mmCIF file of N, CA and C in Angstrom:
data_model
loop_
_atom_site.group_PDB
_atom_site.id
_atom_site.type_symbol
_atom_site.label_atom_id
_atom_site.label_comp_id
_atom_site.label_asym_id
_atom_site.label_seq_id
_atom_site.Cartn_x
_atom_site.Cartn_y
_atom_site.Cartn_z
ATOM 1 N N GLN A 1 408.426 60.061 25.330
ATOM 2 C CA GLN A 1 408.615 61.584 25.190
ATOM 3 C C GLN A 1 406.818 61.897 24.577
ATOM 4 N N VAL A 2 407.187 63.565 24.178
ATOM 5 C CA VAL A 2 405.629 63.906 23.729
ATOM 6 C C VAL A 2 406.041 64.276 22.343
ATOM 7 N N GLN A 3 405.039 64.118 21.786
ATOM 8 C CA GLN A 3 405.294 64.214 20.146
ATOM 9 C C GLN A 3 404.014 65.729 19.882
ATOM 10 N N LEU A 4 404.683 66.145 18.831
ATOM 11 C CA LEU A 4 403.409 67.089 18.028
ATOM 12 C C LEU A 4 403.110 67.132 16.548
ATOM 13 N N VAL A 5 402.103 67.226 16.119
ATOM 14 C CA VAL A 5 402.137 66.892 14.687
ATOM 15 C C VAL A 5 401.122 68.100 14.562
ATOM 16 N N GLU A 6 401.615 68.593 13.503
ATOM 17 C CA GLU A 6 400.905 70.345 13.005
ATOM 18 C C GLU A 6 400.056 69.951 11.738
ATOM 19 N N SER A 7 399.299 70.578 11.339
ATOM 20 C CA SER A 7 398.604 70.675 10.375
ATOM 21 C C SER A 7 397.627 71.952 9.926
ATOM 22 N N GLY A 8 397.359 72.340 8.620
ATOM 23 C CA GLY A 8 396.599 73.589 8.210
ATOM 24 C C GLY A 8 397.355 74.575 7.034
ATOM 25 N N GLY A 9 398.594 74.144 7.117
ATOM 26 C CA GLY A 9 399.374 75.289 6.201
ATOM 27 C C GLY A 9 399.136 74.679 4.805
ATOM 28 N N GLY A 10 399.354 75.703 3.900
ATOM 29 C CA GLY A 10 399.469 75.484 2.428
ATOM 30 C C GLY A 10 399.450 76.813 1.958
ATOM 31 N N LEU A 11 398.839 77.131 0.511
ATOM 32 C CA LEU A 11 399.447 78.297 -0.151
ATOM 33 C C LEU A 11 398.038 79.531 -0.114
ATOM 34 N N VAL A 12 397.987 80.231 0.298
ATOM 35 C CA VAL A 12 396.795 81.316 -0.029
ATOM 36 C C VAL A 12 397.214 82.368 -0.387
ATOM 37 N N GLN A 13 396.246 83.172 -1.133
ATOM 38 C CA GLN A 13 396.799 84.619 -1.478
ATOM 39 C C GLN A 13 396.644 85.535 -0.260
ATOM 40 N N ALA A 14 397.883 86.983 -0.667
ATOM 41 C CA ALA A 14 397.585 88.038 0.259
ATOM 42 C C ALA A 14 395.912 88.561 0.516
ATOM 43 N N GLY A 15 396.051 88.755 1.970
ATOM 44 C CA GLY A 15 394.687 88.567 2.367
ATOM 45 C C GLY A 15 393.718 87.880 2.734
ATOM 46 N N GLY A 16 394.276 86.545 2.332
ATOM 47 C CA GLY A 16 393.749 85.088 2.899
ATOM 48 C C GLY A 16 393.691 85.055 4.551
ATOM 49 N N SER A 17 393.042 83.774 4.339
ATOM 50 C CA SER A 17 393.421 83.365 6.090
ATOM 51 C C SER A 17 393.765 81.607 6.109
ATOM 52 N N LEU A 18 394.601 81.464 6.846
ATOM 53 C CA LEU A 18 394.675 80.109 7.171
ATOM 54 C C LEU A 18 394.435 79.758 8.562
ATOM 55 N N ARG A 19 394.166 78.470 8.969
ATOM 56 C CA ARG A 19 394.389 77.980 10.389
ATOM 57 C C ARG A 19 395.219 76.779 10.706
ATOM 58 N N LEU A 20 396.351 77.104 11.597
ATOM 59 C CA LEU A 20 397.165 76.241 11.810
ATOM 60 C C LEU A 20 396.721 75.618 13.137
ATOM 61 N N SER A 21 396.512 73.878 13.092
ATOM 62 C CA SER A 21 396.470 73.318 14.441
ATOM 63 C C SER A 21 397.623 72.498 14.453
ATOM 64 N N CYS A 22 397.878 72.138 15.984
ATOM 65 C CA CYS A 22 399.025 71.486 16.909
ATOM 66 C C CYS A 22 398.363 70.434 17.559
ATOM 67 N N ALA A 23 398.437 69.301 17.494
ATOM 68 C CA ALA A 23 398.364 68.172 18.757
ATOM 69 C C ALA A 23 399.253 67.824 19.102
ATOM 70 N N ALA A 24 399.060 67.945 20.670
ATOM 71 C CA ALA A 24 400.043 67.181 21.394
ATOM 72 C C ALA A 24 399.685 65.742 21.647
ATOM 73 N N SER A 25 400.693 64.630 21.963
ATOM 74 C CA SER A 25 400.429 63.099 22.218
ATOM 75 C C SER A 25 401.457 62.443 22.911
ATOM 76 N N GLY A 26 401.266 61.696 23.651
ATOM 77 C CA GLY A 26 402.065 61.003 25.040
ATOM 78 C C GLY A 26 401.638 60.884 26.166
ATOM 79 N N SER A 27 402.531 60.462 27.012
ATOM 80 C CA SER A 27 401.896 60.677 28.455
ATOM 81 C C SER A 27 401.833 61.907 29.057
ATOM 82 N N ILE A 28 400.999 62.479 28.574
ATOM 83 C CA ILE A 28 401.575 64.054 28.965
ATOM 84 C C ILE A 28 400.749 64.159 30.615
ATOM 85 N N ALA A 29 401.589 64.901 31.215
ATOM 86 C CA ALA A 29 400.634 65.349 32.773
ATOM 87 C C ALA A 29 400.172 66.529 32.740
ATOM 88 N N SER A 30 401.108 67.604 32.025
ATOM 89 C CA SER A 30 400.802 68.786 32.155
ATOM 90 C C SER A 30 401.814 69.732 30.989
ATOM 91 N N ILE A 31 400.847 70.391 30.289
ATOM 92 C CA ILE A 31 401.419 71.543 29.253
ATOM 93 C C ILE A 31 401.591 72.663 29.944
ATOM 94 N N ASN A 32 402.730 73.742 29.761
ATOM 95 C CA ASN A 32 402.666 74.554 30.424
ATOM 96 C C ASN A 32 402.452 75.831 29.253
ATOM 97 N N VAL A 33 403.825 75.952 28.552
ATOM 98 C CA VAL A 33 403.230 76.985 27.464
ATOM 99 C C VAL A 33 403.282 76.135 25.983
ATOM 100 N N MET A 34 402.219 76.651 24.884
ATOM 101 C CA MET A 34 402.223 76.449 23.966
ATOM 102 C C MET A 34 402.528 77.534 22.687
ATOM 103 N N GLY A 35 403.196 77.295 21.847
ATOM 104 C CA GLY A 35 403.347 78.235 20.841
ATOM 105 C C GLY A 35 404.007 78.049 19.284
ATOM 106 N N TRP A 36 403.946 78.831 18.648
ATOM 107 C CA TRP A 36 403.821 78.936 17.172
ATOM 108 C C TRP A 36 405.324 79.681 16.766
ATOM 109 N N TYR A 37 405.961 79.296 16.166
ATOM 110 C CA TYR A 37 407.370 79.778 15.517
ATOM 111 C C TYR A 37 407.308 79.417 14.037
ATOM 112 N N ARG A 38 408.354 80.413 13.574
ATOM 113 C CA ARG A 38 408.454 80.528 12.066
ATOM 114 C C ARG A 38 409.527 80.806 11.723
ATOM 115 N N GLN A 39 410.076 79.938 10.699
ATOM 116 C CA GLN A 39 411.711 80.359 9.979
ATOM 117 C C GLN A 39 411.031 80.419 8.411
ATOM 118 N N ALA A 40 411.656 81.636 8.030
ATOM 119 C CA ALA A 40 411.701 81.835 6.808
ATOM 120 C C ALA A 40 412.956 81.740 6.518
ATOM 121 N N PRO A 41 413.149 81.192 4.623
ATOM 122 C CA PRO A 41 414.391 80.905 3.883
ATOM 123 C C PRO A 41 415.858 82.090 4.619
ATOM 124 N N GLY A 42 416.848 81.802 4.870
ATOM 125 C CA GLY A 42 417.609 82.729 5.321
ATOM 126 C C GLY A 42 417.379 83.370 6.404
ATOM 127 N N ARG A 43 416.638 83.516 7.344
ATOM 128 C CA ARG A 43 416.520 84.076 8.187
ATOM 129 C C ARG A 43 416.438 82.710 9.571
ATOM 130 N N GLN A 44 416.579 83.245 10.944
ATOM 131 C CA GLN A 44 416.473 82.665 11.951
ATOM 132 C C GLN A 44 414.814 82.473 12.437
ATOM 133 N N ARG A 45 414.690 81.663 13.218
ATOM 134 C CA ARG A 45 413.113 81.115 13.382
ATOM 135 C C ARG A 45 413.184 82.063 14.637
ATOM 136 N N GLU A 46 411.341 82.135 14.609
ATOM 137 C CA GLU A 46 411.281 83.657 15.469
ATOM 138 C C GLU A 46 409.660 83.263 16.367
ATOM 139 N N LEU A 47 409.579 83.777 17.180
ATOM 140 C CA LEU A 47 408.291 83.437 17.793
ATOM 141 C C LEU A 47 406.930 84.192 17.147
ATOM 142 N N VAL A 48 406.110 83.610 16.962
ATOM 143 C CA VAL A 48 405.250 84.338 16.357
ATOM 144 C C VAL A 48 403.935 84.892 17.388
ATOM 145 N N ALA A 49 403.593 83.259 18.001
ATOM 146 C CA ALA A 49 402.708 83.683 19.452
ATOM 147 C C ALA A 49 402.794 82.458 20.316
ATOM 148 N N ALA A 50 402.504 82.793 21.291
ATOM 149 C CA ALA A 50 402.184 81.489 22.611
ATOM 150 C C ALA A 50 401.145 82.220 23.507
ATOM 151 N N ILE A 51 401.482 80.827 24.181
ATOM 152 C CA ILE A 51 399.735 80.821 24.884
ATOM 153 C C ILE A 51 400.351 80.051 26.116
ATOM 154 N N THR A 52 399.939 80.492 27.453
ATOM 155 C CA THR A 52 400.228 79.511 28.417
ATOM 156 C C THR A 52 398.759 78.683 28.799
ATOM 157 N N SER A 53 398.751 77.555 30.054
ATOM 158 C CA SER A 53 397.757 77.109 29.949
ATOM 159 C C SER A 53 396.436 77.738 30.902
ATOM 160 N N ALA A 54 397.239 79.128 31.258
ATOM 161 C CA ALA A 54 395.568 79.946 31.791
ATOM 162 C C ALA A 54 395.016 80.832 30.897
ATOM 163 N N GLY A 55 395.903 80.684 29.584
ATOM 164 C CA GLY A 55 395.105 81.561 28.575
ATOM 165 C C GLY A 55 396.049 82.819 28.523
ATOM 166 N N SER A 56 396.889 83.277 28.744
ATOM 167 C CA SER A 56 397.279 84.394 28.803
ATOM 168 C C SER A 56 398.379 84.126 27.246
ATOM 169 N N THR A 57 398.235 85.316 26.087
ATOM 170 C CA THR A 57 399.012 85.075 25.249
ATOM 171 C C THR A 57 399.757 86.369 25.224
ATOM 172 N N ASN A 58 400.853 85.970 24.225
ATOM 173 C CA ASN A 58 402.124 86.841 23.367
ATOM 174 C C ASN A 58 402.263 86.692 21.969
ATOM 175 N N TYR A 59 402.419 87.812 21.602
ATOM 176 C CA TYR A 59 402.288 87.615 19.960
ATOM 177 C C TYR A 59 403.473 88.788 19.731
ATOM 178 N N ALA A 60 404.177 88.365 17.801
ATOM 179 C CA ALA A 60 405.664 89.194 17.920
ATOM 180 C C ALA A 60 404.390 90.545 17.242
ATOM 181 N N ASP A 61 404.748 91.579 17.580
ATOM 182 C CA ASP A 61 404.766 92.701 16.618
ATOM 183 C C ASP A 61 403.975 92.840 15.529
ATOM 184 N N SER A 62 404.573 92.048 14.643
ATOM 185 C CA SER A 62 404.369 91.611 13.110
ATOM 186 C C SER A 62 403.237 91.321 12.972
ATOM 187 N N VAL A 63 402.442 90.659 13.882
ATOM 188 C CA VAL A 63 401.069 89.725 13.585
ATOM 189 C C VAL A 63 400.222 90.321 14.395
ATOM 190 N N LYS A 64 400.382 91.018 15.215
ATOM 191 C CA LYS A 64 399.384 91.527 16.596
ATOM 192 C C LYS A 64 398.171 92.383 15.448
ATOM 193 N N GLY A 65 397.078 91.800 15.953
ATOM 194 C CA GLY A 65 395.878 92.194 14.889
ATOM 195 C C GLY A 65 395.487 91.517 14.035
ATOM 196 N N ARG A 66 396.369 90.484 13.576
ATOM 197 C CA ARG A 66 396.208 89.711 12.431
ATOM 198 C C ARG A 66 396.012 87.957 12.720
ATOM 199 N N PHE A 67 396.643 87.737 13.907
ATOM 200 C CA PHE A 67 396.455 86.409 14.168
ATOM 201 C C PHE A 67 396.271 86.240 15.629
ATOM 202 N N THR A 68 395.778 84.981 15.670
ATOM 203 C CA THR A 68 395.376 85.003 16.829
ATOM 204 C C THR A 68 395.405 82.847 17.676
ATOM 205 N N ILE A 69 396.290 83.135 18.408
ATOM 206 C CA ILE A 69 396.294 81.820 19.307
ATOM 207 C C ILE A 69 395.519 81.547 20.307
ATOM 208 N N SER A 70 394.883 80.365 20.327
ATOM 209 C CA SER A 70 393.915 79.556 21.364
ATOM 210 C C SER A 70 394.193 78.324 21.411
ATOM 211 N N ARG A 71 393.864 77.739 22.521
ATOM 212 C CA ARG A 71 394.454 76.433 22.883
ATOM 213 C C ARG A 71 392.820 75.659 23.638
ATOM 214 N N ASP A 72 392.939 74.154 23.454
ATOM 215 C CA ASP A 72 391.881 73.437 23.899
ATOM 216 C C ASP A 72 392.479 72.567 24.689
ATOM 217 N N ASN A 73 392.707 72.909 26.381
ATOM 218 C CA ASN A 73 393.381 71.986 27.021
ATOM 219 C C ASN A 73 393.383 70.735 27.242
ATOM 220 N N ALA A 74 391.983 70.418 27.040
ATOM 221 C CA ALA A 74 391.320 68.755 26.906
ATOM 222 C C ALA A 74 391.757 67.986 25.713
ATOM 223 N N LYS A 75 391.835 68.901 24.681
ATOM 224 C CA LYS A 75 392.701 67.807 23.717
ATOM 225 C C LYS A 75 394.331 68.157 23.192
ATOM 226 N N ASN A 76 394.676 69.192 24.414
ATOM 227 C CA ASN A 76 396.073 69.145 23.856
ATOM 228 C C ASN A 76 396.609 69.727 22.737
ATOM 229 N N THR A 77 395.944 70.681 22.124
ATOM 230 C CA THR A 77 395.920 71.273 20.856
ATOM 231 C C THR A 77 395.712 72.790 20.762
ATOM 232 N N VAL A 78 396.410 73.530 20.303
ATOM 233 C CA VAL A 78 397.160 74.586 20.087
ATOM 234 C C VAL A 78 396.617 75.006 18.919
ATOM 235 N N TYR A 79 396.061 76.370 18.556
ATOM 236 C CA TYR A 79 396.005 76.871 17.218
ATOM 237 C C TYR A 79 396.221 77.721 16.903
ATOM 238 N N LEU A 80 396.265 78.230 15.364
ATOM 239 C CA LEU A 80 396.925 79.770 15.387
ATOM 240 C C LEU A 80 395.965 80.124 13.898
ATOM 241 N N GLN A 81 394.994 80.675 14.002
ATOM 242 C CA GLN A 81 394.236 81.465 13.512
ATOM 243 C C GLN A 81 394.889 82.550 12.512
ATOM 244 N N MET A 82 395.099 82.737 11.348
ATOM 245 C CA MET A 82 396.114 83.479 10.488
ATOM 246 C C MET A 82 395.039 84.201 9.513
ATOM 247 N N ASN A 83 394.715 85.741 9.935
ATOM 248 C CA ASN A 83 394.006 86.589 9.259
ATOM 249 C C ASN A 83 394.692 87.758 8.455
ATOM 250 N N SER A 84 394.451 88.370 6.823
ATOM 251 C CA SER A 84 395.059 89.267 6.276
ATOM 252 C C SER A 84 396.647 88.830 6.287
ATOM 253 N N LEU A 85 396.643 87.616 5.804
ATOM 254 C CA LEU A 85 398.088 87.641 5.586
ATOM 255 C C LEU A 85 398.917 88.098 4.356
ATOM 256 N N LYS A 86 400.179 88.270 4.485
ATOM 257 C CA LYS A 86 400.586 88.945 3.895
ATOM 258 C C LYS A 86 402.229 88.067 3.180
ATOM 259 N N PRO A 87 402.566 88.352 1.943
ATOM 260 C CA PRO A 87 403.601 87.618 1.698
ATOM 261 C C PRO A 87 404.659 87.443 2.646
ATOM 262 N N GLU A 88 405.241 88.515 3.331
ATOM 263 C CA GLU A 88 406.220 88.251 4.596
ATOM 264 C C GLU A 88 405.995 87.774 5.442
ATOM 265 N N ASP A 89 404.729 86.974 5.608
ATOM 266 C CA ASP A 89 404.151 85.534 6.410
ATOM 267 C C ASP A 89 404.807 84.691 6.163
ATOM 268 N N THR A 90 405.086 84.350 4.870
ATOM 269 C CA THR A 90 405.694 82.901 4.232
ATOM 270 C C THR A 90 406.602 82.192 5.054
ATOM 271 N N ALA A 91 406.171 81.214 5.335
ATOM 272 C CA ALA A 91 407.623 80.573 6.226
ATOM 273 C C ALA A 91 407.223 79.141 6.402
ATOM 274 N N VAL A 92 407.961 78.511 6.854
ATOM 275 C CA VAL A 92 407.774 76.837 7.755
ATOM 276 C C VAL A 92 406.909 77.506 9.112
ATOM 277 N N TYR A 93 406.261 77.091 9.755
ATOM 278 C CA TYR A 93 405.742 77.469 10.763
ATOM 279 C C TYR A 93 405.982 76.058 11.922
ATOM 280 N N TYR A 94 406.183 76.001 12.912
ATOM 281 C CA TYR A 94 406.868 75.178 13.846
ATOM 282 C C TYR A 94 405.930 75.250 15.056
ATOM 283 N N CYS A 95 405.471 74.460 15.674
ATOM 284 C CA CYS A 95 404.785 74.432 16.814
ATOM 285 C C CYS A 95 405.676 73.901 18.076
ATOM 286 N N ASN A 96 405.949 74.349 19.144
ATOM 287 C CA ASN A 96 406.342 74.410 20.335
ATOM 288 C C ASN A 96 405.488 74.033 21.666
ATOM 289 N N ALA A 97 405.846 73.226 22.509
ATOM 290 C CA ALA A 97 405.052 72.740 23.700
ATOM 291 C C ALA A 97 406.275 72.094 24.714
ATOM 292 N N ASN A 98 406.178 72.795 25.860
ATOM 293 C CA ASN A 98 406.863 72.314 27.097
ATOM 294 C C ASN A 98 405.749 72.106 28.634
ATOM 295 N N GLY A 99 405.912 71.148 29.431
ATOM 296 C CA GLY A 99 405.327 71.034 29.922
ATOM 297 C C GLY A 99 405.929 69.670 30.728
ATOM 298 N N TYR A 100 405.382 68.838 31.736
ATOM 299 C CA TYR A 100 405.696 67.254 32.172
ATOM 300 C C TYR A 100 405.310 66.123 31.430
ATOM 301 N N TYR A 101 405.808 65.352 31.512
ATOM 302 C CA TYR A 101 404.913 63.537 30.976
ATOM 303 C C TYR A 101 405.473 62.739 32.113
ATOM 304 N N TYR A 102 404.886 61.658 31.831
ATOM 305 C CA TYR A 102 405.146 60.578 32.877
ATOM 306 C C TYR A 102 406.194 59.907 32.096
ATOM 307 N N THR A 103 406.901 58.767 33.134
ATOM 308 C CA THR A 103 407.728 58.183 32.480
ATOM 309 C C THR A 103 407.718 56.407 33.446
ATOM 310 N N ILE A 104 407.934 55.715 32.557
ATOM 311 C CA ILE A 104 407.489 54.477 33.199
ATOM 312 C C ILE A 104 408.925 54.419 34.239
ATOM 313 N N GLY A 105 408.523 53.752 35.647
ATOM 314 C CA GLY A 105 409.316 53.938 36.713
ATOM 315 C C GLY A 105 409.497 54.747 37.300
ATOM 316 N N LYS A 106 409.386 56.094 36.973
ATOM 317 C CA LYS A 106 409.171 56.915 37.737
ATOM 318 C C LYS A 106 408.298 57.783 38.404
ATOM 319 N N PHE A 107 408.486 57.836 39.416
ATOM 320 C CA PHE A 107 407.164 58.725 40.227
ATOM 321 C C PHE A 107 406.606 60.045 39.586
ATOM 322 N N LEU A 108 407.874 61.034 40.054
ATOM 323 C CA LEU A 108 407.744 62.424 39.525
ATOM 324 C C LEU A 108 407.855 62.534 38.088
ATOM 325 N N PRO A 109 406.969 63.050 37.204
ATOM 326 C CA PRO A 109 407.023 63.345 35.641
ATOM 327 C C PRO A 109 408.252 64.148 35.652
ATOM 328 N N ALA A 110 408.607 63.931 34.246
ATOM 329 C CA ALA A 110 409.664 64.428 33.982
ATOM 330 C C ALA A 110 409.277 65.829 32.662
ATOM 331 N N ASN A 111 410.365 66.988 32.501
ATOM 332 C CA ASN A 111 409.744 68.138 32.058
ATOM 333 C C ASN A 111 410.346 67.712 30.501
ATOM 334 N N PHE A 112 409.692 68.470 29.512
ATOM 335 C CA PHE A 112 409.503 68.137 27.814
ATOM 336 C C PHE A 112 409.483 69.563 27.316
ATOM 337 N N ASP A 113 410.264 69.668 26.366
ATOM 338 C CA ASP A 113 410.368 70.889 25.674
ATOM 339 C C ASP A 113 410.365 70.106 24.020
ATOM 340 N N SER A 114 409.015 70.000 23.495
ATOM 341 C CA SER A 114 409.091 69.311 22.339
ATOM 342 C C SER A 114 408.846 70.283 20.805
ATOM 343 N N TRP A 115 408.928 69.711 19.755
ATOM 344 C CA TRP A 115 408.501 70.630 18.335
ATOM 345 C C TRP A 115 408.208 70.077 17.724
ATOM 346 N N GLY A 116 407.171 70.725 16.778
ATOM 347 C CA GLY A 116 406.661 69.793 15.507
ATOM 348 C C GLY A 116 407.422 69.708 14.601
ATOM 349 N N GLN A 117 407.245 69.361 13.325
ATOM 350 C CA GLN A 117 407.764 68.781 12.117
ATOM 351 C C GLN A 117 407.775 69.756 11.402
ATOM 352 N N GLY A 118 406.950 71.120 11.538
ATOM 353 C CA GLY A 118 406.837 72.377 10.581
ATOM 354 C C GLY A 118 405.944 72.138 9.621
ATOM 355 N N THR A 119 405.155 73.216 9.166
ATOM 356 C CA THR A 119 404.216 73.106 8.284
ATOM 357 C C THR A 119 404.195 74.587 7.434
ATOM 358 N N GLN A 120 404.491 74.128 6.285
ATOM 359 C CA GLN A 120 404.847 75.392 4.913
ATOM 360 C C GLN A 120 403.314 76.148 5.146
ATOM 361 N N VAL A 121 403.847 77.453 5.259
ATOM 362 C CA VAL A 121 402.567 78.645 4.825
ATOM 363 C C VAL A 121 403.219 79.386 3.691
ATOM 364 N N THR A 122 402.477 79.229 2.609
ATOM 365 C CA THR A 122 403.102 80.639 1.839
ATOM 366 C C THR A 122 402.063 81.315 1.309
ATOM 367 N N VAL A 123 402.316 82.799 1.102
ATOM 368 C CA VAL A 123 401.317 83.545 0.619
ATOM 369 C C VAL A 123 402.028 84.211 -0.472
ATOM 370 N N SER A 124 400.816 84.502 -1.329
ATOM 371 C CA SER A 124 401.183 84.922 -3.018
ATOM 372 C C SER A 124 400.677 85.931 -2.538
ATOM 373 N N SER A 125 401.317 86.934 -3.416
ATOM 374 C CA SER A 125 401.233 88.157 -3.737
ATOM 375 C C SER A 125 400.087 88.580 -4.946
#
């Protein structure tokens, strides 16, 4: 399968910045969409931002103009630059990726949809 490992979370004051990273590893054939989701206590997980392999992006309205998603296809890594952070951005942030990976004994790659373990982002007021 494909594993995702996130890094870069932490505690920051309101107005500050953080940069999250998520690296995918495994027998990857291709990655279509990579994205960041977040889940605050008592709330459903929500999409923050996503990016296709061609570089098309999509953002939640609440983060437009403050967050920027990017990816390095050669490194199978996605980033989330978060600026002007607000206390309401506090949540566990999860990385997601979908695409295809190679399996032993199979000619055609299989599809995957993987999640990272999550990284805590806390914004103090």
